[in-house]
mmCIF file of C-alpha atoms in Angstrom:
data_model
loop_
_atom_site.group_PDB
_atom_site.id
_atom_site.type_symbol
_atom_site.label_atom_id
_atom_site.label_comp_id
_atom_site.label_asym_id
_atom_site.label_seq_id
_atom_site.Cartn_x
_atom_site.Cartn_y
_atom_site.Cartn_z
ATOM 1 C CA MET A 1 52.003 -5.390 29.381
ATOM 2 C CA SER A 2 55.113 -3.558 29.198
ATOM 3 C CA LYS A 3 55.420 0.155 28.932
ATOM 4 C CA ARG A 4 57.597 -0.026 25.703
ATOM 5 C CA PHE A 5 54.360 -1.635 24.065
ATOM 6 C CA ILE A 6 51.723 0.487 25.779
ATOM 7 C CA LEU A 7 53.193 3.912 24.735
ATOM 8 C CA PRO A 8 52.955 2.921 20.719
ATOM 9 C CA LEU A 9 49.584 1.389 21.276
ATOM 10 C CA VAL A 10 48.302 4.661 23.015
ATOM 11 C CA ALA A 11 49.809 6.829 20.035
ATOM 12 C CA LEU A 12 48.089 4.797 17.509
ATOM 13 C CA LEU A 13 44.756 4.993 19.105
ATOM 14 C CA ALA A 14 45.120 8.728 19.113
ATOM 15 C CA CYS A 15 45.885 8.769 15.559
ATOM 16 C CA ALA A 16 43.143 6.602 15.078
ATOM 17 C CA VAL A 17 40.542 8.927 16.751
ATOM 18 C CA HIS A 18 42.391 12.126 15.352
ATOM 19 C CA SER A 19 41.633 10.516 11.918
ATOM 20 C CA ALA A 20 38.221 9.930 12.375
ATOM 21 C CA ALA A 21 37.397 13.267 13.675
ATOM 22 C CA GLN A 22 39.017 14.988 10.712
ATOM 23 C CA ALA A 23 36.925 12.557 8.510
ATOM 24 C CA VAL A 24 33.727 14.322 8.350
ATOM 25 C CA PRO A 25 34.872 18.024 8.201
ATOM 26 C CA SER A 26 37.336 16.812 4.908
ATOM 27 C CA ALA A 27 34.435 15.200 3.264
ATOM 28 C CA CYS A 28 32.207 18.433 3.966
ATOM 29 C CA ALA A 29 34.877 20.690 2.793
ATOM 30 C CA GLY A 30 35.114 18.965 -0.670
ATOM 31 C CA PHE A 31 31.356 18.939 -0.696
ATOM 32 C CA ALA A 32 30.868 22.447 -0.072
ATOM 33 C CA ASP A 33 32.869 23.363 -3.227
ATOM 34 C CA GLN A 34 31.233 20.937 -5.686
ATOM 35 C CA GLN A 35 28.372 22.367 -8.077
ATOM 36 C CA LEU A 36 25.643 19.766 -8.463
ATOM 37 C CA ASN A 37 23.596 19.898 -11.375
ATOM 38 C CA LEU A 38 21.492 17.025 -12.147
ATOM 39 C CA ASP A 39 20.082 15.871 -15.635
ATOM 40 C CA VAL A 40 17.654 13.472 -16.347
ATOM 41 C CA GLU A 41 15.369 12.316 -19.176
ATOM 42 C CA GLN A 42 11.603 12.359 -19.149
ATOM 43 C CA GLY A 43 10.672 9.287 -17.731
ATOM 44 C CA ALA A 44 14.126 8.061 -16.619
ATOM 45 C CA GLN A 45 15.749 7.986 -13.318
ATOM 46 C CA ARG A 46 19.062 8.849 -11.832
ATOM 47 C CA ASP A 47 20.566 7.518 -9.088
ATOM 48 C CA GLN A 48 22.962 9.964 -7.056
ATOM 49 C CA GLN A 49 25.387 9.396 -4.375
ATOM 50 C CA LEU A 50 26.801 12.252 -2.092
ATOM 51 C CA PRO A 51 30.185 11.843 -0.075
ATOM 52 C CA VAL A 52 28.217 12.932 3.150
ATOM 53 C CA PRO A 53 25.081 11.825 4.994
ATOM 54 C CA ILE A 54 21.748 13.170 3.972
ATOM 55 C CA LYS A 55 19.115 14.526 6.125
ATOM 56 C CA ARG A 56 16.245 15.160 4.020
ATOM 57 C CA LEU A 57 15.485 16.609 0.532
ATOM 58 C CA ALA A 58 12.791 18.793 -0.850
ATOM 59 C CA ILE A 59 11.792 19.010 -4.625
ATOM 60 C CA GLY A 60 10.565 22.513 -5.883
ATOM 61 C CA ASP A 61 7.933 21.435 -8.474
ATOM 62 C CA PRO A 62 6.891 17.855 -7.759
ATOM 63 C CA ASN A 63 5.097 17.896 -11.755
ATOM 64 C CA ILE A 64 8.649 17.885 -13.030
ATOM 65 C CA ALA A 65 10.647 15.674 -10.904
ATOM 66 C CA ASP A 66 10.319 13.371 -8.343
ATOM 67 C CA VAL A 67 13.153 12.421 -5.630
ATOM 68 C CA GLN A 68 13.216 9.555 -3.217
ATOM 69 C CA VAL A 69 15.854 8.804 -0.578
ATOM 70 C CA LEU A 70 17.390 5.256 -0.912
ATOM 71 C CA ASP A 71 20.089 5.103 1.525
ATOM 72 C CA LYS A 72 22.207 7.338 3.913
ATOM 73 C CA ARG A 73 24.049 8.857 1.292
ATOM 74 C CA ASP A 74 22.072 7.853 -2.146
ATOM 75 C CA PHE A 75 18.882 9.315 -3.468
ATOM 76 C CA LEU A 76 16.821 8.752 -6.717
ATOM 77 C CA VAL A 77 15.622 11.552 -8.811
ATOM 78 C CA THR A 78 12.711 10.580 -11.427
ATOM 79 C CA GLY A 79 11.925 13.115 -14.573
ATOM 80 C CA LYS A 80 8.151 13.196 -14.815
ATOM 81 C CA ALA A 81 8.008 16.201 -17.470
ATOM 82 C CA GLU A 82 10.121 18.490 -19.425
ATOM 83 C CA GLY A 83 11.358 21.614 -17.467
ATOM 84 C CA LEU A 84 13.728 22.883 -14.946
ATOM 85 C CA THR A 85 13.284 22.826 -11.044
ATOM 86 C CA SER A 86 15.436 23.159 -8.182
ATOM 87 C CA LEU A 87 16.138 20.574 -5.427
ATOM 88 C CA LEU A 88 17.082 21.469 -1.744
ATOM 89 C CA ILE A 89 19.524 18.993 -0.156
ATOM 90 C CA TRP A 90 20.222 19.125 3.990
ATOM 91 C CA THR A 91 23.278 17.445 4.707
ATOM 92 C CA SER A 92 24.813 16.729 7.991
ATOM 93 C CA CYS A 93 27.749 19.308 7.159
ATOM 94 C CA SER A 94 25.384 22.369 7.471
ATOM 95 C CA ASP A 95 22.075 23.493 8.690
ATOM 96 C CA GLN A 96 21.541 25.633 5.126
ATOM 97 C CA PRO A 97 20.462 23.301 2.482
ATOM 98 C CA MET A 98 22.449 23.002 -0.769
ATOM 99 C CA ARG A 99 20.711 24.385 -3.951
ATOM 100 C CA THR A 100 20.757 22.152 -6.832
ATOM 101 C CA VAL A 101 19.200 22.486 -10.503
ATOM 102 C CA VAL A 102 17.359 19.355 -11.782
ATOM 103 C CA ARG A 103 17.096 19.558 -15.714
ATOM 104 C CA VAL A 104 14.348 17.191 -16.975
ATOM 105 C CA GLY A 105 14.883 16.937 -20.721
ATOM 106 C CA ALA A 106 12.945 14.983 -23.493
ATOM 107 C CA ARG A 107 12.857 11.453 -24.184
ATOM 108 C CA ALA A 108 15.316 10.443 -26.765
ATOM 109 C CA VAL A 109 13.741 9.167 -29.965
ATOM 110 C CA GLY A 110 14.429 5.377 -29.921
ATOM 111 C CA ASP A 111 15.400 5.186 -26.157
ATOM 112 C CA VAL A 112 13.201 1.962 -25.132
ATOM 113 C CA ALA A 113 13.766 0.225 -21.818
ATOM 114 C CA GLY A 114 14.736 -3.260 -22.558
ATOM 115 C CA ALA A 115 15.968 -2.894 -26.339
ATOM 116 C CA THR A 116 17.964 -5.872 -27.922
ATOM 117 C CA GLY A 117 21.565 -4.885 -28.962
ATOM 118 C CA VAL A 118 25.348 -5.098 -27.895
ATOM 119 C CA GLY A 119 25.422 -4.513 -24.247
ATOM 120 C CA ALA A 120 21.532 -4.978 -23.999
ATOM 121 C CA GLY A 121 20.571 -6.597 -20.556
ATOM 122 C CA SER A 122 17.734 -8.579 -19.471
ATOM 123 C CA LEU A 123 16.614 -6.578 -16.540
ATOM 124 C CA PRO A 124 12.680 -6.540 -16.679
ATOM 125 C CA ASN A 125 11.056 -3.052 -16.689
ATOM 126 C CA GLN A 126 7.567 -4.186 -15.717
ATOM 127 C CA VAL A 127 6.171 -4.341 -12.122
ATOM 128 C CA GLN A 128 2.759 -6.287 -11.262
ATOM 129 C CA THR A 129 1.696 -5.166 -8.104
ATOM 130 C CA ASP A 130 -0.907 -7.126 -6.133
ATOM 131 C CA ILE A 131 -2.967 -5.170 -3.390
ATOM 132 C CA ARG A 132 -5.345 -5.950 -1.048
ATOM 133 C CA PHE A 133 -7.555 -3.425 1.176
ATOM 134 C CA VAL A 134 -8.919 -4.672 4.364
ATOM 135 C CA GLU A 135 -10.893 -2.932 6.634
ATOM 136 C CA VAL A 136 -10.948 -4.172 10.659
ATOM 137 C CA SER A 137 -13.547 -3.584 13.001
ATOM 138 C CA ARG A 138 -11.240 -2.754 16.026
ATOM 139 C CA SER A 139 -14.390 -2.520 18.092
ATOM 140 C CA LYS A 140 -15.666 -6.052 17.436
ATOM 141 C CA LEU A 141 -12.231 -7.187 17.648
ATOM 142 C CA LYS A 142 -11.710 -6.120 20.961
ATOM 143 C CA GLN A 143 -14.990 -7.732 22.115
ATOM 144 C CA ALA A 144 -13.811 -10.977 20.725
ATOM 145 C CA SER A 145 -10.816 -11.179 23.587
ATOM 146 C CA THR A 146 -8.502 -11.634 21.131
ATOM 147 C CA SER A 147 -5.049 -13.596 22.343
ATOM 148 C CA LEU A 148 -1.612 -13.529 20.984
ATOM 149 C CA ILE A 149 -0.185 -16.903 20.177
ATOM 150 C CA ARG A 150 3.643 -17.663 19.515
ATOM 151 C CA GLN A 151 5.061 -20.471 17.884
ATOM 152 C CA GLY A 152 8.800 -21.413 17.565
ATOM 153 C CA SER A 153 11.114 -18.169 16.818
ATOM 154 C CA ASN A 154 9.452 -16.136 14.148
ATOM 155 C CA THR A 155 5.964 -17.216 13.707
ATOM 156 C CA PHE A 156 3.023 -14.910 15.701
ATOM 157 C CA VAL A 157 -0.792 -15.735 15.161
ATOM 158 C CA LEU A 158 -3.357 -13.258 16.425
ATOM 159 C CA GLY A 159 -7.244 -14.433 16.572
ATOM 160 C CA SER A 160 -10.014 -14.685 18.781
ATOM 161 C CA PRO A 161 -9.883 -17.629 21.119
ATOM 162 C CA GLY A 162 -11.290 -20.928 19.184
ATOM 163 C CA SER A 163 -11.327 -19.001 16.298
ATOM 164 C CA LEU A 164 -8.379 -20.688 14.145
ATOM 165 C CA GLY A 165 -9.677 -23.999 12.794
ATOM 166 C CA GLY A 166 -7.528 -27.032 13.610
ATOM 167 C CA LEU A 167 -6.065 -25.320 16.357
ATOM 168 C CA GLU A 168 -6.581 -25.437 20.253
ATOM 169 C CA VAL A 169 -6.425 -21.809 21.270
ATOM 170 C CA SER A 170 -7.151 -20.855 24.975
ATOM 171 C CA PRO A 171 -7.388 -17.311 26.125
ATOM 172 C CA ARG A 172 -3.931 -17.384 27.675
ATOM 173 C CA GLY A 173 -2.587 -18.047 24.306
ATOM 174 C CA VAL A 174 -1.469 -21.892 24.052
ATOM 175 C CA LEU A 175 -0.993 -23.247 20.799
ATOM 176 C CA ASP A 176 -1.270 -26.858 20.664
ATOM 177 C CA GLY A 177 -0.788 -27.463 17.392
ATOM 178 C CA GLY A 178 -2.094 -27.989 13.728
ATOM 179 C CA THR A 179 -2.910 -26.220 10.482
ATOM 180 C CA PHE A 180 -3.393 -22.693 10.168
ATOM 181 C CA GLY A 181 -6.993 -21.937 8.800
ATOM 182 C CA SER A 182 -9.585 -19.283 9.860
ATOM 183 C CA THR A 183 -13.366 -20.543 10.096
ATOM 184 C CA ASP A 184 -14.992 -17.587 11.552
ATOM 185 C CA GLY A 185 -12.443 -15.392 12.894
ATOM 186 C CA PHE A 186 -9.708 -12.394 12.143
ATOM 187 C CA ASN A 187 -6.455 -13.625 12.087
ATOM 188 C CA ILE A 188 -2.941 -12.081 11.405
ATOM 189 C CA ILE A 189 -0.096 -14.685 10.892
ATOM 190 C CA TRP A 190 3.794 -13.338 10.262
ATOM 191 C CA GLY A 191 6.117 -15.781 9.167
ATOM 192 C CA GLY A 192 9.809 -14.517 9.718
ATOM 193 C CA GLY A 193 12.871 -15.600 7.755
ATOM 194 C CA SER A 194 16.059 -14.471 6.002
ATOM 195 C CA SER A 195 14.648 -12.217 3.315
ATOM 196 C CA LYS A 196 11.000 -13.003 3.364
ATOM 197 C CA TRP A 197 7.875 -12.118 5.535
ATOM 198 C CA LEU A 198 4.464 -13.021 5.072
ATOM 199 C CA GLY A 199 1.170 -10.976 5.873
ATOM 200 C CA PHE A 200 -2.006 -12.554 6.045
ATOM 201 C CA ILE A 201 -4.933 -11.525 6.718
ATOM 202 C CA ASN A 202 -8.221 -13.868 6.475
ATOM 203 C CA ALA A 203 -11.756 -12.787 7.631
ATOM 204 C CA LEU A 204 -15.232 -13.567 6.590
ATOM 205 C CA GLU A 205 -17.930 -11.202 6.457
ATOM 206 C CA GLY A 206 -20.071 -12.976 8.097
ATOM 207 C CA SER A 207 -18.297 -12.991 11.354
ATOM 208 C CA GLY A 208 -18.103 -9.105 11.248
ATOM 209 C CA PHE A 209 -14.435 -8.734 12.095
ATOM 210 C CA ALA A 210 -13.095 -7.426 9.011
ATOM 211 C CA TYR A 211 -14.077 -7.535 5.244
ATOM 212 C CA THR A 212 -12.032 -6.938 1.990
ATOM 213 C CA LEU A 213 -12.562 -3.628 -0.020
ATOM 214 C CA ALA A 214 -10.552 -4.545 -3.182
ATOM 215 C CA ARG A 215 -7.976 -6.770 -4.767
ATOM 216 C CA PRO A 216 -6.602 -4.809 -7.692
ATOM 217 C CA SER A 217 -3.305 -5.914 -9.338
ATOM 218 C CA LEU A 218 -1.573 -3.023 -11.371
ATOM 219 C CA VAL A 219 1.027 -3.564 -13.791
ATOM 220 C CA ALA A 220 3.318 -0.281 -14.415
ATOM 221 C CA THR A 221 6.728 -0.081 -16.347
ATOM 222 C CA SER A 222 9.365 1.338 -14.336
ATOM 223 C CA GLY A 223 9.282 5.120 -13.478
ATOM 224 C CA GLN A 224 5.773 5.564 -14.740
ATOM 225 C CA SER A 225 2.599 5.366 -12.522
ATOM 226 C CA ALA A 226 -0.596 3.459 -12.105
ATOM 227 C CA SER A 227 -3.669 3.905 -10.499
ATOM 228 C CA PHE A 228 -7.076 2.313 -9.548
ATOM 229 C CA LEU A 229 -10.440 3.528 -8.258
ATOM 230 C CA ALA A 230 -13.088 1.493 -6.965
ATOM 231 C CA GLY A 231 -15.927 3.655 -5.870
ATOM 232 C CA GLY A 232 -18.329 6.066 -7.914
ATOM 233 C CA GLU A 233 -18.880 9.632 -8.562
ATOM 234 C CA PHE A 234 -21.377 11.981 -6.977
ATOM 235 C CA PRO A 235 -22.794 15.198 -8.193
ATOM 236 C CA ILE A 236 -22.100 18.919 -6.772
ATOM 237 C CA PRO A 237 -23.933 21.940 -7.989
ATOM 238 C CA VAL A 238 -21.718 24.733 -8.777
ATOM 239 C CA PRO A 239 -23.642 28.239 -9.041
ATOM 240 C CA ASN A 240 -22.514 30.264 -12.413
ATOM 241 C CA GLY A 241 -22.718 34.045 -11.058
ATOM 242 C CA ASP A 242 -22.784 35.411 -14.652
ATOM 243 C CA ASN A 243 -26.019 34.078 -15.418
ATOM 244 C CA ASP A 244 -27.465 32.705 -12.158
ATOM 245 C CA THR A 245 -27.430 29.134 -13.342
ATOM 246 C CA ILE A 246 -25.872 25.991 -11.942
ATOM 247 C CA THR A 247 -23.635 23.660 -13.075
ATOM 248 C CA ILE A 248 -23.123 19.795 -12.202
ATOM 249 C CA GLU A 249 -19.314 18.702 -11.238
ATOM 250 C CA TYR A 250 -18.738 15.147 -10.061
ATOM 251 C CA LYS A 251 -16.572 14.179 -7.302
ATOM 252 C CA GLU A 252 -14.682 10.890 -7.326
ATOM 253 C CA PHE A 253 -15.141 8.653 -3.882
ATOM 254 C CA GLY A 254 -14.332 5.325 -3.069
ATOM 255 C CA VAL A 255 -10.890 3.294 -3.003
ATOM 256 C CA ARG A 256 -8.113 4.861 -4.769
ATOM 257 C CA LEU A 257 -4.736 3.679 -5.211
ATOM 258 C CA THR A 258 -1.561 5.411 -6.904
ATOM 259 C CA LEU A 259 1.690 3.455 -7.239
ATOM 260 C CA THR A 260 4.819 4.381 -8.895
ATOM 261 C CA PRO A 261 7.579 1.509 -9.203
ATOM 262 C CA THR A 262 11.085 1.910 -9.625
ATOM 263 C CA VAL A 263 13.335 -1.343 -10.964
ATOM 264 C CA MET A 264 16.348 -0.897 -9.310
ATOM 265 C CA ASN A 265 18.303 -4.258 -10.002
ATOM 266 C CA ASP A 266 16.873 -7.818 -10.781
ATOM 267 C CA LYS A 267 16.303 -8.212 -6.961
ATOM 268 C CA ARG A 268 15.148 -4.780 -5.630
ATOM 269 C CA ILE A 269 11.861 -2.855 -6.317
ATOM 270 C CA ALA A 270 11.715 0.851 -5.238
ATOM 271 C CA LEU A 271 7.753 1.515 -4.796
ATOM 272 C CA LYS A 272 6.105 4.786 -4.072
ATOM 273 C CA VAL A 273 2.466 3.870 -2.812
ATOM 274 C CA ALA A 274 -0.383 6.726 -2.180
ATOM 275 C CA PRO A 275 -3.837 4.892 -1.050
ATOM 276 C CA GLU A 276 -6.946 6.631 -0.072
ATOM 277 C CA VAL A 277 -10.252 5.619 0.982
ATOM 278 C CA SER A 278 -13.180 8.144 0.985
ATOM 279 C CA GLU A 279 -16.818 7.740 1.952
ATOM 280 C CA LEU A 280 -19.896 10.323 1.786
ATOM 281 C CA ASP A 281 -20.735 11.970 4.624
ATOM 282 C CA PHE A 282 -24.106 13.461 4.793
ATOM 283 C CA SER A 283 -23.724 14.710 8.395
ATOM 284 C CA SER A 284 -21.186 17.148 7.545
ATOM 285 C CA GLY A 285 -22.705 18.074 4.327
ATOM 286 C CA ILE A 286 -24.122 21.489 3.221
ATOM 287 C CA ARG A 287 -27.254 22.691 1.447
ATOM 288 C CA THR A 288 -27.188 25.193 -1.709
ATOM 289 C CA ASN A 289 -30.305 26.101 -3.308
ATOM 290 C CA ASN A 290 -32.197 23.642 -1.189
ATOM 291 C CA ILE A 291 -29.932 20.935 -2.481
ATOM 292 C CA ALA A 292 -28.143 18.657 -0.119
ATOM 293 C CA VAL A 293 -24.509 18.092 -0.982
ATOM 294 C CA PRO A 294 -22.549 15.529 1.208
ATOM 295 C CA ALA A 295 -18.878 15.853 2.266
ATOM 296 C CA LEU A 296 -16.227 13.415 2.163
ATOM 297 C CA THR A 297 -14.650 11.634 4.752
ATOM 298 C CA VAL A 298 -11.213 11.067 3.666
ATOM 299 C CA ARG A 299 -8.220 8.523 5.003
ATOM 300 C CA ARG A 300 -4.984 8.519 2.965
ATOM 301 C CA THR A 301 -1.376 8.183 3.151
ATOM 302 C CA ASP A 302 1.797 8.401 1.169
ATOM 303 C CA THR A 303 4.710 6.346 1.664
ATOM 304 C CA SER A 304 7.793 4.854 -0.267
ATOM 305 C CA VAL A 305 9.734 1.477 0.443
ATOM 306 C CA MET A 306 12.297 -0.665 -1.037
ATOM 307 C CA LEU A 307 11.153 -4.579 -1.536
ATOM 308 C CA ALA A 308 12.750 -7.503 -2.972
ATOM 309 C CA ASP A 309 10.715 -9.297 -5.873
ATOM 310 C CA GLY A 310 7.602 -11.196 -4.089
ATOM 311 C CA GLU A 311 8.152 -9.411 -0.453
ATOM 312 C CA SER A 312 5.150 -7.614 0.908
ATOM 313 C CA PHE A 313 4.399 -4.788 3.555
ATOM 314 C CA VAL A 314 1.459 -3.818 5.247
ATOM 315 C CA ILE A 315 0.486 0.014 5.643
ATOM 316 C CA SER A 316 -1.807 0.482 8.415
ATOM 317 C CA GLY A 317 -3.325 3.040 11.112
ATOM 318 C CA LEU A 318 -5.893 4.730 8.686
ATOM 319 C CA ILE A 319 -8.351 4.643 11.386
ATOM 320 C CA SER A 320 -12.126 6.282 11.360
ATOM 321 C CA SER A 321 -14.651 6.369 14.202
ATOM 322 C CA SER A 322 -18.284 6.951 14.307
ATOM 323 C CA THR A 323 -20.643 6.897 16.985
ATOM 324 C CA ILE A 324 -24.480 6.010 16.641
ATOM 325 C CA SER A 325 -27.127 6.879 19.218
ATOM 326 C CA ASN A 326 -30.509 5.301 19.462
ATOM 327 C CA VAL A 327 -33.148 6.047 21.348
ATOM 328 C CA ASP A 328 -36.153 3.384 22.240
ATOM 329 C CA LYS A 329 -39.183 4.873 23.874
ATOM 330 C CA PHE A 330 -43.197 3.746 24.368
ATOM 331 C CA PRO A 331 -45.635 5.933 22.317
ATOM 332 C CA PHE A 332 -46.704 9.211 24.102
ATOM 333 C CA LEU A 333 -45.583 7.751 27.409
ATOM 334 C CA GLY A 334 -41.672 8.145 26.447
ATOM 335 C CA SER A 335 -42.019 11.909 25.661
ATOM 336 C CA ILE A 336 -43.332 12.903 28.976
ATOM 337 C CA PRO A 337 -41.008 14.946 31.259
ATOM 338 C CA VAL A 338 -39.309 13.380 34.314
ATOM 339 C CA ILE A 339 -41.445 10.022 34.241
ATOM 340 C CA GLY A 340 -41.112 9.603 30.303
ATOM 341 C CA ALA A 341 -37.159 8.389 31.294
ATOM 342 C CA LEU A 342 -39.037 5.036 32.541
ATOM 343 C CA PHE A 343 -40.608 4.508 29.147
ATOM 344 C CA ARG A 344 -37.646 5.039 27.156
ATOM 345 C CA SER A 345 -34.235 3.491 26.618
ATOM 346 C CA SER A 346 -31.089 5.091 25.088
ATOM 347 C CA ASN A 347 -27.973 3.024 23.307
ATOM 348 C CA LEU A 348 -24.833 4.455 22.405
ATOM 349 C CA ASP A 349 -22.554 2.498 20.180
ATOM 350 C CA LYS A 350 -19.025 3.475 19.066
ATOM 351 C CA ASP A 351 -17.351 1.852 15.914
ATOM 352 C CA ASP A 352 -13.617 2.212 15.442
ATOM 353 C CA ARG A 353 -12.525 0.677 11.922
ATOM 354 C CA GLU A 354 -9.196 0.436 10.572
ATOM 355 C CA LEU A 355 -8.097 0.333 7.066
ATOM 356 C CA LEU A 356 -4.884 -2.153 6.216
ATOM 357 C CA MET A 357 -3.563 -2.637 2.777
ATOM 358 C CA ILE A 358 -0.932 -5.354 2.041
ATOM 359 C CA VAL A 359 1.288 -4.655 -1.044
ATOM 360 C CA THR A 360 3.296 -7.170 -3.051
ATOM 361 C CA PRO A 361 5.051 -6.299 -6.236
ATOM 362 C CA HIS A 362 6.534 -8.777 -8.703
ATOM 363 C CA LEU A 363 9.375 -8.300 -11.643
ATOM 364 C CA VAL A 364 7.114 -9.806 -14.912
ATOM 365 C CA GLN A 365 7.784 -9.930 -18.291
ATOM 366 C CA PRO A 366 4.821 -10.740 -21.093
ATOM 367 C CA LEU A 367 4.563 -13.775 -22.734
ATOM 368 C CA ALA A 368 6.385 -14.543 -26.370
ATOM 369 C CA ALA A 369 4.413 -14.180 -29.310
ATOM 370 C CA ASN A 370 4.073 -17.711 -29.789
ATOM 371 C CA ALA A 371 3.339 -19.039 -26.261
ATOM 372 C CA ALA A 372 0.370 -20.929 -25.477
ATOM 373 C CA LEU A 373 -2.133 -19.100 -23.259
ATOM 374 C CA PRO A 374 -3.498 -20.955 -20.257
ATOM 375 C CA LYS A 375 -6.970 -22.284 -20.414
ATOM 376 C CA LEU A 376 -9.937 -19.769 -18.904
ATOM 377 C CA PRO A 377 -12.195 -21.068 -16.371
ATOM 378 C CA GLY A 378 -15.249 -22.704 -17.756
ATOM 379 C CA GLU A 379 -13.494 -22.614 -21.374
ATOM 380 C CA GLY A 380 -13.963 -26.376 -21.960
ATOM 381 C CA LEU A 381 -17.819 -25.945 -21.426
ATOM 382 C CA ARG A 382 -18.074 -23.236 -24.084
ATOM 383 C CA ASP A 383 -19.628 -25.685 -26.435
ATOM 384 C CA TYR A 384 -21.326 -27.816 -23.809
ATOM 385 C CA ASP A 385 -24.885 -28.682 -24.085
ATOM 386 C CA PRO A 386 -26.554 -30.662 -21.066
ATOM 387 C CA GLY A 387 -29.500 -32.835 -21.563
ATOM 388 C CA PHE A 388 -32.569 -32.734 -19.700
ATOM 389 C CA GLY A 389 -31.487 -35.098 -16.999
ATOM 390 C CA GLU A 390 -28.101 -33.104 -16.458
ATOM 391 C CA PHE A 391 -29.781 -29.921 -16.613
ATOM 392 C CA TYR A 392 -32.165 -30.731 -14.084
ATOM 393 C CA PHE A 393 -30.613 -33.433 -11.990
ATOM 394 C CA LEU A 394 -26.960 -32.831 -12.071
ATOM 395 C CA GLU A 395 -25.766 -32.434 -8.435
ATOM 396 C CA ASP A 396 -25.043 -28.887 -7.673
ATOM 397 C CA GLY A 397 -24.698 -27.985 -11.303
ATOM 398 C CA ARG A 398 -21.370 -29.132 -11.614
ATOM 399 C CA PHE A 399 -21.361 -29.780 -15.379
ATOM 400 C CA ASP A 400 -17.500 -29.798 -15.509
ATOM 401 C CA LYS A 401 -17.647 -33.075 -13.730
ATOM 402 C CA ARG A 402 -19.470 -35.059 -16.741
ATOM 403 C CA LYS A 403 -16.970 -33.293 -19.328
ATOM 404 C CA ALA A 404 -15.237 -36.860 -19.872
ATOM 405 C CA SER A 405 -18.455 -38.682 -20.337
ATOM 406 C CA SER A 406 -19.658 -36.385 -22.859
ATOM 407 C CA GLY A 407 -16.694 -36.881 -25.074
ATOM 408 C CA MET A 408 -15.316 -33.533 -24.425
ATOM 409 C CA SER A 409 -11.193 -32.985 -23.396
ATOM 410 C CA HIS A 410 -9.907 -31.642 -19.895
#
């Protein structure tokens, strides 16, 4: 390359570097002069974009408004209750936060999502979220000598050797072929692809590797919260100092889930998920007025994700450990000092359990008023009256196999 071409090229590169260096300061200078006030209605969302990258956000009163970071320069504000609150925005321009006022107004009369009329869209505003809570015994899974198998470029299988039905699995992780199906082991299968991935967990309670705690399906309107609780309540005595009486209050425990979906468009769903699992712990409880009050062992997390319709994600890492000590001894002889050790045995077991949660959101719409509803299982047998022979001698009690012979329609 000749010198007459080198000099203009160097000058062009220098100008490009200088322009890039001044791009961020110029954006920060314009952003510093802005007065950002956010107005949003109760139960509505507002997508706000900034000209500079966002580091983090902090809302003053989370009961009035909620804020979620969607992108590098984009965040979402959700109005929860009528009122005013402050919002602090940390950006790459300064270490000091920018103070913003968020004003949540009352919902306008007649403002209904999905209303028809000129300019009305067909974007669904209801989200059905399928959740599966699975608790895995990490200790038993390690004892099973699990192996990792890889097939193709995007498929992985985790399971105990020989536990995958239809597959020949060796401890070295060799996959000979076949179909996926668990018979007596714990498996995790992840199938990759362009935009879809599948988290599949299959465990039988008889194997002891894992068991399903709950499988709820929640439906919520965009921007509104839905909750689920599978558990119970236990009484807590509360002393009343005025008249020396005791009142009873009840505390909930079990598997709890609170989620808030937000429909961004016809393909993306912003989902805020807060799962919690609590158990009664009598070993850490207290006694008050000769009444034993158990404590609660709680595992919880709170996260926000962006998913497409039908995509799934897995939350893990909620681990609990328990240690059980058992002492077996021969009566009387096992209690003798020194030589009593010959007549007793001690066993120490440690159990590590991890909670997994698989979440799959779907955009749904209600059925039309004149739509035919699908038949429920067993609906065709509502008026079926089996005879003496069918009632006592029908194989496995499967009355549905005899519907055609009894003149009933499927």
